[in-house]
PDB file of C-alpha atoms in Angstrom:
ATOM      1  CA  MET A   1     -12.183  -5.139  -5.753  1.00  0.00           C
ATOM      2  CA  PRO A   2     -11.910  -6.685  -2.312  1.00  0.00           C
ATOM      3  CA  SER A   3     -14.319  -4.993   0.054  1.00  0.00           C
ATOM      4  CA  MET A   4     -14.739  -4.751   3.796  1.00  0.00           C
ATOM      5  CA  GLY A   5     -16.777  -2.959   6.381  1.00  0.00           C
ATOM      6  CA  ASN A   6     -20.224  -1.423   6.379  1.00  0.00           C
ATOM      7  CA  ALA A   7     -21.884   1.984   6.679  1.00  0.00           C
ATOM      8  CA  LEU A   8     -20.407   2.474  10.163  1.00  0.00           C
ATOM      9  CA  THR A   9     -16.798   1.773   9.122  1.00  0.00           C
ATOM     10  CA  ARG A  10     -17.208   3.991   6.048  1.00  0.00           C
ATOM     11  CA  ALA A  11     -18.478   6.781   8.331  1.00  0.00           C
ATOM     12  CA  ILE A  12     -15.475   6.243  10.617  1.00  0.00           C
ATOM     13  CA  GLY A  13     -13.171   6.534   7.599  1.00  0.00           C
ATOM     14  CA  ARG A  14     -14.856   9.747   6.460  1.00  0.00           C
ATOM     15  CA  ALA A  15     -14.570  11.093  10.028  1.00  0.00           C
ATOM     16  CA  ILE A  16     -10.837  10.322  10.136  1.00  0.00           C
ATOM     17  CA  LEU A  17     -10.347  12.212   6.883  1.00  0.00           C
ATOM     18  CA  TRP A  18     -12.548  15.125   8.006  1.00  0.00           C
ATOM     19  CA  VAL A  19     -10.805  15.504  11.383  1.00  0.00           C
ATOM     20  CA  THR A  20      -7.356  15.423   9.776  1.00  0.00           C
ATOM     21  CA  GLY A  21      -8.382  17.703   6.894  1.00  0.00           C
ATOM     22  CA  TRP A  22      -7.505  15.111   4.263  1.00  0.00           C
ATOM     23  CA  ARG A  23      -9.579  13.806   1.361  1.00  0.00           C
ATOM     24  CA  VAL A  24      -9.500  11.084  -1.271  1.00  0.00           C
ATOM     25  CA  LYS A  25      -8.855  12.105  -4.851  1.00  0.00           C
ATOM     26  CA  GLY A  26      -9.584   9.614  -7.632  1.00  0.00           C
ATOM     27  CA  ARG A  27     -11.328   6.282  -7.778  1.00  0.00           C
ATOM     28  CA  PRO A  28     -10.154   2.757  -7.076  1.00  0.00           C
ATOM     29  CA  PRO A  29      -9.777   0.590 -10.174  1.00  0.00           C
ATOM     30  CA  ASN A  30     -12.150  -2.256 -10.862  1.00  0.00           C
ATOM     31  CA  GLU A  31      -9.481  -4.941 -10.412  1.00  0.00           C
ATOM     32  CA  LYS A  32      -9.716  -8.125  -8.398  1.00  0.00           C
ATOM     33  CA  LYS A  33      -5.994  -8.369  -7.738  1.00  0.00           C
ATOM     34  CA  LEU A  34      -3.230  -5.793  -7.594  1.00  0.00           C
ATOM     35  CA  ILE A  35      -0.396  -4.372  -5.551  1.00  0.00           C
ATOM     36  CA  ALA A  36      -1.174  -0.890  -4.237  1.00  0.00           C
ATOM     37  CA  ILE A  37       2.074   0.921  -3.638  1.00  0.00           C
ATOM     38  CA  ILE A  38       1.687   3.798  -1.259  1.00  0.00           C
ATOM     39  CA  GLY A  39       4.199   6.619  -1.315  1.00  0.00           C
ATOM     40  CA  PRO A  40       5.946   8.755  -0.590  1.00  0.00           C
ATOM     41  CA  HIS A  41       6.051   7.081   2.828  1.00  0.00           C
ATOM     42  CA  THR A  42       7.677   9.686   5.058  1.00  0.00           C
ATOM     43  CA  SER A  43       5.795   9.671   8.378  1.00  0.00           C
ATOM     44  CA  ASN A  44       3.924   7.465  10.834  1.00  0.00           C
ATOM     45  CA  ARG A  45       0.881   9.657  10.124  1.00  0.00           C
ATOM     46  CA  ASP A  46       0.705   8.201   6.600  1.00  0.00           C
ATOM     47  CA  PHE A  47      -1.041   5.175   8.079  1.00  0.00           C
ATOM     48  CA  ILE A  48      -3.850   7.328   9.509  1.00  0.00           C
ATOM     49  CA  TYR A  49      -4.615   8.992   6.167  1.00  0.00           C
ATOM     50  CA  VAL A  50      -4.476   5.733   4.207  1.00  0.00           C
ATOM     51  CA  LEU A  51      -6.630   4.000   6.838  1.00  0.00           C
ATOM     52  CA  GLY A  52      -9.215   6.804   6.586  1.00  0.00           C
ATOM     53  CA  ALA A  53      -9.268   6.465   2.794  1.00  0.00           C
ATOM     54  CA  MET A  54      -9.481   2.676   2.925  1.00  0.00           C
ATOM     55  CA  LEU A  55     -12.340   2.675   5.446  1.00  0.00           C
ATOM     56  CA  SER A  56     -14.270   5.476   3.710  1.00  0.00           C
ATOM     57  CA  LEU A  57     -14.150   3.566   0.408  1.00  0.00           C
ATOM     58  CA  GLY A  58     -14.856   0.158   1.956  1.00  0.00           C
ATOM     59  CA  VAL A  59     -11.758  -1.304   0.280  1.00  0.00           C
ATOM     60  CA  ARG A  60      -9.755  -4.097   1.903  1.00  0.00           C
ATOM     61  CA  ILE A  61      -6.037  -3.618   1.389  1.00  0.00           C
ATOM     62  CA  SER A  62      -4.021  -6.403   2.954  1.00  0.00           C
ATOM     63  CA  VAL A  63      -0.520  -5.872   4.312  1.00  0.00           C
ATOM     64  CA  MET A  64       2.351  -8.197   5.092  1.00  0.00           C
ATOM     65  CA  ILE A  65       3.240  -8.636   8.761  1.00  0.00           C
ATOM     66  CA  LYS A  66       6.000 -10.850  10.088  1.00  0.00           C
ATOM     67  CA  ARG A  67       4.724 -14.243  11.186  1.00  0.00           C
ATOM     68  CA  GLU A  68       6.187 -13.764  14.683  1.00  0.00           C
ATOM     69  CA  ALA A  69       3.712 -10.924  15.343  1.00  0.00           C
ATOM     70  CA  PHE A  70       0.710 -13.257  14.921  1.00  0.00           C
ATOM     71  CA  PHE A  71       0.230 -14.202  18.567  1.00  0.00           C
ATOM     72  CA  PHE A  72      -2.968 -14.010  20.620  1.00  0.00           C
ATOM     73  CA  PRO A  73      -4.627 -11.480  20.969  1.00  0.00           C
ATOM     74  CA  MET A  74      -2.856  -9.543  18.170  1.00  0.00           C
ATOM     75  CA  SER A  75      -3.597 -12.334  15.701  1.00  0.00           C
ATOM     76  CA  LEU A  76      -7.326 -11.570  16.072  1.00  0.00           C
ATOM     77  CA  LEU A  77      -6.769  -7.960  14.994  1.00  0.00           C
ATOM     78  CA  TYR A  78      -4.388  -8.881  12.167  1.00  0.00           C
ATOM     79  CA  ASN A  79      -6.780 -11.492  10.785  1.00  0.00           C
ATOM     80  CA  ALA A  80      -9.700  -9.036  10.983  1.00  0.00           C
ATOM     81  CA  ILE A  81      -7.859  -6.429   8.887  1.00  0.00           C
ATOM     82  CA  GLY A  82      -6.665  -8.997   6.343  1.00  0.00           C
ATOM     83  CA  ALA A  83      -2.995  -8.992   7.287  1.00  0.00           C
ATOM     84  CA  ILE A  84      -0.891 -11.741   5.756  1.00  0.00           C
ATOM     85  CA  PRO A  85       1.746 -13.466   7.900  1.00  0.00           C
ATOM     86  CA  VAL A  86       5.130 -13.811   6.176  1.00  0.00           C
ATOM     87  CA  ASP A  87       8.273 -15.720   7.008  1.00  0.00           C
ATOM     88  CA  ARG A  88      11.037 -13.181   6.443  1.00  0.00           C
ATOM     89  CA  SER A  89      13.946 -15.627   6.660  1.00  0.00           C
ATOM     90  CA  SER A  90      14.669 -15.220   2.917  1.00  0.00           C
ATOM     91  CA  PRO A  91      13.639 -12.339   0.616  1.00  0.00           C
ATOM     92  CA  ASN A  92      12.943 -14.766  -2.273  1.00  0.00           C
ATOM     93  CA  ASP A  93      10.635 -16.748  -0.026  1.00  0.00           C
ATOM     94  CA  VAL A  94       8.536 -13.618   0.617  1.00  0.00           C
ATOM     95  CA  THR A  95       8.031 -13.217  -3.144  1.00  0.00           C
ATOM     96  CA  ALA A  96       6.956 -16.856  -3.456  1.00  0.00           C
ATOM     97  CA  GLN A  97       4.695 -16.587  -0.391  1.00  0.00           C
ATOM     98  CA  MET A  98       2.909 -13.513  -1.759  1.00  0.00           C
ATOM     99  CA  ALA A  99       2.555 -15.029  -5.253  1.00  0.00           C
ATOM    100  CA  ALA A 100       0.953 -18.072  -3.589  1.00  0.00           C
ATOM    101  CA  GLU A 101      -1.432 -15.752  -1.681  1.00  0.00           C
ATOM    102  CA  PHE A 102      -2.479 -14.078  -4.935  1.00  0.00           C
ATOM    103  CA  HIS A 103      -3.059 -17.456  -6.588  1.00  0.00           C
ATOM    104  CA  ALA A 104      -5.040 -18.754  -3.583  1.00  0.00           C
ATOM    105  CA  ASN A 105      -7.430 -15.771  -3.407  1.00  0.00           C
ATOM    106  CA  ASP A 106     -10.105 -14.601  -5.845  1.00  0.00           C
ATOM    107  CA  LYS A 107      -9.615 -11.016  -4.714  1.00  0.00           C
ATOM    108  CA  LEU A 108      -6.518  -9.527  -3.127  1.00  0.00           C
ATOM    109  CA  TRP A 109      -5.116  -6.034  -2.949  1.00  0.00           C
ATOM    110  CA  LEU A 110      -1.740  -5.957  -1.256  1.00  0.00           C
ATOM    111  CA  GLY A 111      -0.523  -2.611   0.096  1.00  0.00           C
ATOM    112  CA  ILE A 112       3.232  -1.975   0.117  1.00  0.00           C
ATOM    113  CA  ALA A 113       5.330   1.103   0.882  1.00  0.00           C
ATOM    114  CA  PRO A 114       8.145   0.654  -1.665  1.00  0.00           C
ATOM    115  CA  GLU A 115      10.624   2.668   0.421  1.00  0.00           C
ATOM    116  CA  GLY A 116      10.320   0.034   3.150  1.00  0.00           C
ATOM    117  CA  THR A 117      10.722   2.703   5.843  1.00  0.00           C
ATOM    118  CA  ARG A 118       9.714   6.250   6.726  1.00  0.00           C
ATOM    119  CA  SER A 119      13.328   7.436   6.664  1.00  0.00           C
ATOM    120  CA  LYS A 120      15.085   8.907   3.639  1.00  0.00           C
ATOM    121  CA  VAL A 121      16.331   6.010   1.522  1.00  0.00           C
ATOM    122  CA  GLY A 122      17.032   7.477  -1.903  1.00  0.00           C
ATOM    123  CA  ARG A 123      15.666   4.454  -3.806  1.00  0.00           C
ATOM    124  CA  PHE A 124      12.615   2.219  -3.750  1.00  0.00           C
ATOM    125  CA  LYS A 125      13.144  -1.425  -2.884  1.00  0.00           C
ATOM    126  CA  LYS A 126      12.175  -3.755  -5.734  1.00  0.00           C
ATOM    127  CA  GLY A 127      10.296  -6.473  -3.846  1.00  0.00           C
ATOM    128  CA  TYR A 128       6.892  -5.087  -4.836  1.00  0.00           C
ATOM    129  CA  LEU A 129       7.826  -5.497  -8.507  1.00  0.00           C
ATOM    130  CA  ARG A 130       9.154  -9.017  -8.004  1.00  0.00           C
ATOM    131  CA  ILE A 131       5.884  -9.967  -6.302  1.00  0.00           C
ATOM    132  CA  ALA A 132       3.809  -8.308  -9.048  1.00  0.00           C
ATOM    133  CA  ARG A 133       5.724 -10.130 -11.806  1.00  0.00           C
ATOM    134  CA  SER A 134       5.551 -13.460 -10.006  1.00  0.00           C
ATOM    135  CA  ALA A 135       1.811 -13.106  -9.290  1.00  0.00           C
ATOM    136  CA  GLY A 136       0.950 -11.544 -12.669  1.00  0.00           C
ATOM    137  CA  VAL A 137      -0.781  -8.501 -11.146  1.00  0.00           C
ATOM    138  CA  PRO A 138      -0.527  -4.774 -11.953  1.00  0.00           C
ATOM    139  CA  ILE A 139       0.790  -2.036  -9.702  1.00  0.00           C
ATOM    140  CA  PHE A 140      -1.709   0.605  -8.565  1.00  0.00           C
ATOM    141  CA  ILE A 141      -0.100   3.888  -7.655  1.00  0.00           C
ATOM    142  CA  THR A 142      -1.617   5.382  -4.531  1.00  0.00           C
ATOM    143  CA  ALA A 143       0.108   8.515  -3.348  1.00  0.00           C
ATOM    144  CA  LEU A 144       0.091  10.920  -0.475  1.00  0.00           C
ATOM    145  CA  ASN A 145       0.116  14.532  -1.580  1.00  0.00           C
ATOM    146  CA  ALA A 146       0.603  16.398   1.680  1.00  0.00           C
ATOM    147  CA  PRO A 147       0.469  20.007   0.382  1.00  0.00           C
ATOM    148  CA  ALA A 148      -3.056  19.349  -0.958  1.00  0.00           C
ATOM    149  CA  ARG A 149      -3.889  16.965   1.947  1.00  0.00           C
ATOM    150  CA  GLU A 150      -4.929  14.237  -0.476  1.00  0.00           C
ATOM    151  CA  VAL A 151      -4.704  10.479  -0.672  1.00  0.00           C
ATOM    152  CA  VAL A 152      -4.487  10.173  -4.453  1.00  0.00           C
ATOM    153  CA  LEU A 153      -5.798   7.028  -6.139  1.00  0.00           C
ATOM    154  CA  ASP A 154      -3.728   7.604  -9.239  1.00  0.00           C
ATOM    155  CA  LYS A 155      -3.300   4.926 -11.878  1.00  0.00           C
ATOM    156  CA  LEU A 156      -2.558   1.341 -12.803  1.00  0.00           C
ATOM    157  CA  TRP A 157       1.020   0.697 -13.870  1.00  0.00           C
ATOM    158  CA  PRO A 158       1.608  -2.465 -15.902  1.00  0.00           C
ATOM    159  CA  VAL A 159       4.710  -4.425 -14.959  1.00  0.00           C
ATOM    160  CA  SER A 160       7.272  -5.095 -17.688  1.00  0.00           C
ATOM    161  CA  ASP A 161      10.236  -7.467 -17.786  1.00  0.00           C
ATOM    162  CA  GLY A 162      12.607  -4.678 -16.744  1.00  0.00           C
ATOM    163  CA  ILE A 163      12.390  -4.495 -12.950  1.00  0.00           C
ATOM    164  CA  ASP A 164      15.156  -1.891 -12.648  1.00  0.00           C
ATOM    165  CA  GLU A 165      13.594   0.288 -15.345  1.00  0.00           C
ATOM    166  CA  ASP A 166      10.075  -0.053 -13.881  1.00  0.00           C
ATOM    167  CA  ASN A 167      11.331   0.750 -10.398  1.00  0.00           C
ATOM    168  CA  LYS A 168      13.173   3.877 -11.580  1.00  0.00           C
ATOM    169  CA  ALA A 169      10.186   5.060 -13.649  1.00  0.00           C
ATOM    170  CA  ILE A 170       7.709   4.542 -10.776  1.00  0.00           C
ATOM    171  CA  GLU A 171      10.050   6.165  -8.265  1.00  0.00           C
ATOM    172  CA  ASP A 172      10.600   9.185 -10.539  1.00  0.00           C
ATOM    173  CA  TYR A 173       6.858   9.474 -11.203  1.00  0.00           C
ATOM    174  CA  ILE A 174       5.948   9.462  -7.499  1.00  0.00           C
ATOM    175  CA  PHE A 175       8.738  11.800  -6.368  1.00  0.00           C
ATOM    176  CA  THR A 176       8.065  14.227  -9.237  1.00  0.00           C
ATOM    177  CA  ASN A 177       4.297  14.415  -8.761  1.00  0.00           C
ATOM    178  CA  PHE A 178       3.723  13.960  -5.011  1.00  0.00           C
ATOM    179  CA  THR A 179       5.091  15.325  -1.755  1.00  0.00           C
ATOM    180  CA  GLY A 180       4.995  13.343   1.475  1.00  0.00           C
ATOM    181  CA  VAL A 181       4.045  14.527   4.948  1.00  0.00           C
ATOM    182  CA  ARG A 182       7.744  15.000   5.780  1.00  0.00           C
ATOM    183  CA  PRO A 183       9.351  16.068   2.482  1.00  0.00           C
ATOM    184  CA  GLU A 184      12.807  15.972   4.037  1.00  0.00           C
ATOM    185  CA  ASN A 185      12.442  12.161   4.177  1.00  0.00           C
ATOM    186  CA  GLN A 186      11.766  11.824   0.438  1.00  0.00           C
TER     187      GLN A 186
END
């Protein structure tokens, strides 16, 4: 798996989890490339818990950030955390850009919130599945379970040819088994 940090950053991650009362449940898979979907995404605080888990485990999970945000000095921070600049002018181009990133890297975990927002949406967007199919990588379900205060490293989900069916099955699985920080936004 892609790694980052050192003993200090792992201690910072453990401190974030300890201060917030959250913990990591499960283990990361031994995969070089995957898409880690993180849900239910219902609050800005989700980032803090996932960051604590990521740092404590020493795992690098890259995220997509619009290309326009990569200006000095922010570009230094984004590059340090492994953010990937994307041109959002066409949704199909984002899929091709991310597939190219997967093919260009020996190790890459891409983190995506399939809801695309913290607000109630009713359905997951399907871009994460299009990217996974195009890049030939599995989906790793990472969930927030707020009642238990856990970041759950759950399971690998192989991608089939049926994007609509996969999306519905993953969405049902997450919403049935996990509760976000703000359940009213699920």
